[in-house]
């Protein structure tokens, strides 16, 4: 089957009298069968994103920080040397075709997050 992963995103920016925006849609073929949807907890220590072992290879992710106050960070390494995203309270990020699961850490206190992941 083709196009098992469907993504739709739109962005609008309005500031003073200026505005920009765009909408994007993508349909991606899935070579594997592993997928996950559910809550995770980001603690104040760097840990690999806690997903099922079947999602150890390349995958598409959407991660949302459900915390009301604190932010979470995503990094490519276990020490947080290479941080590539910061999700403030309520924010989310789609990540396409990431070759390995990222590491996650909450700032100040543990944060409830929600993840949708699909093996590429």
CSV table of C-alpha atoms in Angstrom, one decimal, residues 12-107:
chain,number,residue,atom,x,y,z
A,12,UNK,CA,-0.1,31.7,9.7
A,13,UNK,CA,1.9,34.6,11.0
A,14,UNK,CA,0.2,38.0,11.7
A,15,UNK,CA,2.2,40.9,13.1
A,16,UNK,CA,1.0,44.5,12.9
A,17,UNK,CA,-0.2,44.9,9.3
A,18,UNK,CA,1.9,42.1,7.9
A,19,UNK,CA,1.0,38.5,7.5
A,20,UNK,CA,2.4,35.4,5.8
A,21,UNK,CA,1.3,31.8,5.7
A,22,UNK,CA,1.3,28.5,3.9
A,23,UNK,CA,-0.2,25.0,4.0
A,24,UNK,CA,1.5,21.8,3.2
A,25,UNK,CA,0.4,18.2,2.7
A,26,UNK,CA,2.5,15.1,2.2
A,27,UNK,CA,1.7,11.4,1.7
A,28,UNK,CA,4.6,9.1,2.6
A,29,UNK,CA,5.0,5.4,1.8
A,30,UNK,CA,5.7,3.3,4.9
A,31,UNK,CA,8.2,0.5,4.5
A,32,UNK,CA,7.7,-1.0,7.9
A,33,UNK,CA,4.7,-1.7,10.1
A,34,UNK,CA,5.7,-0.3,13.5
A,35,UNK,CA,3.8,2.6,14.9
A,36,UNK,CA,3.0,4.2,18.3
A,37,UNK,CA,0.5,6.8,19.6
A,38,UNK,CA,0.4,7.7,23.2
A,39,UNK,CA,1.6,9.7,26.2
A,40,UNK,CA,5.2,9.7,27.4
A,41,UNK,CA,6.9,11.5,30.4
A,42,UNK,CA,9.9,13.7,29.8
A,43,UNK,CA,12.0,13.7,32.9
A,44,UNK,CA,14.8,16.2,33.9
A,45,UNK,CA,17.5,13.8,32.7
A,46,UNK,CA,18.4,13.1,29.0
A,47,UNK,CA,16.9,9.8,27.9
A,48,UNK,CA,16.2,8.3,24.5
A,49,UNK,CA,12.6,9.0,23.5
A,50,UNK,CA,10.8,6.1,25.3
A,51,UNK,CA,9.1,4.3,22.4
A,52,UNK,CA,8.7,0.6,21.6
A,53,UNK,CA,11.8,-1.2,20.4
A,54,UNK,CA,10.2,-1.8,17.0
A,55,UNK,CA,10.6,1.9,16.3
A,56,UNK,CA,14.4,1.9,16.6
A,57,UNK,CA,15.1,2.7,13.0
A,58,UNK,CA,14.1,5.7,10.9
A,59,UNK,CA,10.7,7.1,11.6
A,60,UNK,CA,8.4,10.0,11.4
A,61,UNK,CA,7.4,11.7,14.7
A,62,UNK,CA,5.1,14.3,16.0
A,63,UNK,CA,5.9,15.3,19.6
A,64,UNK,CA,3.7,17.6,21.7
A,65,UNK,CA,4.6,19.1,25.1
A,66,UNK,CA,1.3,18.9,27.1
A,67,UNK,CA,2.8,20.6,30.2
A,68,UNK,CA,1.2,23.9,31.2
A,69,UNK,CA,4.4,25.6,32.4
A,70,UNK,CA,7.7,23.9,31.6
A,71,UNK,CA,9.5,23.3,28.3
A,72,UNK,CA,11.2,20.2,26.9
A,73,UNK,CA,14.3,19.9,24.7
A,74,UNK,CA,15.2,17.4,22.0
A,75,UNK,CA,18.8,16.4,21.2
A,76,UNK,CA,20.6,14.0,18.9
A,77,UNK,CA,22.9,12.8,21.7
A,78,UNK,CA,22.5,11.5,25.3
A,79,UNK,CA,24.4,14.5,26.8
A,80,UNK,CA,22.3,17.2,25.2
A,81,UNK,CA,25.3,18.7,23.4
A,82,UNK,CA,23.4,18.9,20.1
A,83,UNK,CA,19.9,20.3,21.0
A,84,UNK,CA,17.8,20.7,17.9
A,85,UNK,CA,14.4,21.7,19.4
A,86,UNK,CA,12.7,23.3,22.3
A,87,UNK,CA,9.0,22.8,22.9
A,88,UNK,CA,7.5,25.3,25.2
A,89,UNK,CA,4.3,24.4,27.0
A,90,UNK,CA,1.6,23.3,24.5
A,91,UNK,CA,3.9,23.3,21.5
A,92,UNK,CA,4.6,20.5,19.1
A,93,UNK,CA,7.1,19.6,16.4
A,94,UNK,CA,6.8,17.2,13.4
A,95,UNK,CA,10.0,15.5,12.5
A,96,UNK,CA,10.3,13.6,9.2
A,97,UNK,CA,12.5,10.7,8.5
A,98,UNK,CA,14.7,11.0,11.6
A,99,UNK,CA,17.3,8.3,11.3
A,100,UNK,CA,17.4,7.5,15.1
A,101,UNK,CA,15.2,8.3,18.0
A,102,UNK,CA,16.1,11.6,19.6
A,103,UNK,CA,16.8,12.2,23.3
A,104,UNK,CA,14.4,14.3,25.4
A,105,UNK,CA,14.7,16.2,28.6
A,106,UNK,CA,12.3,18.4,30.6
A,107,UNK,CA,13.3,21.7,32.1
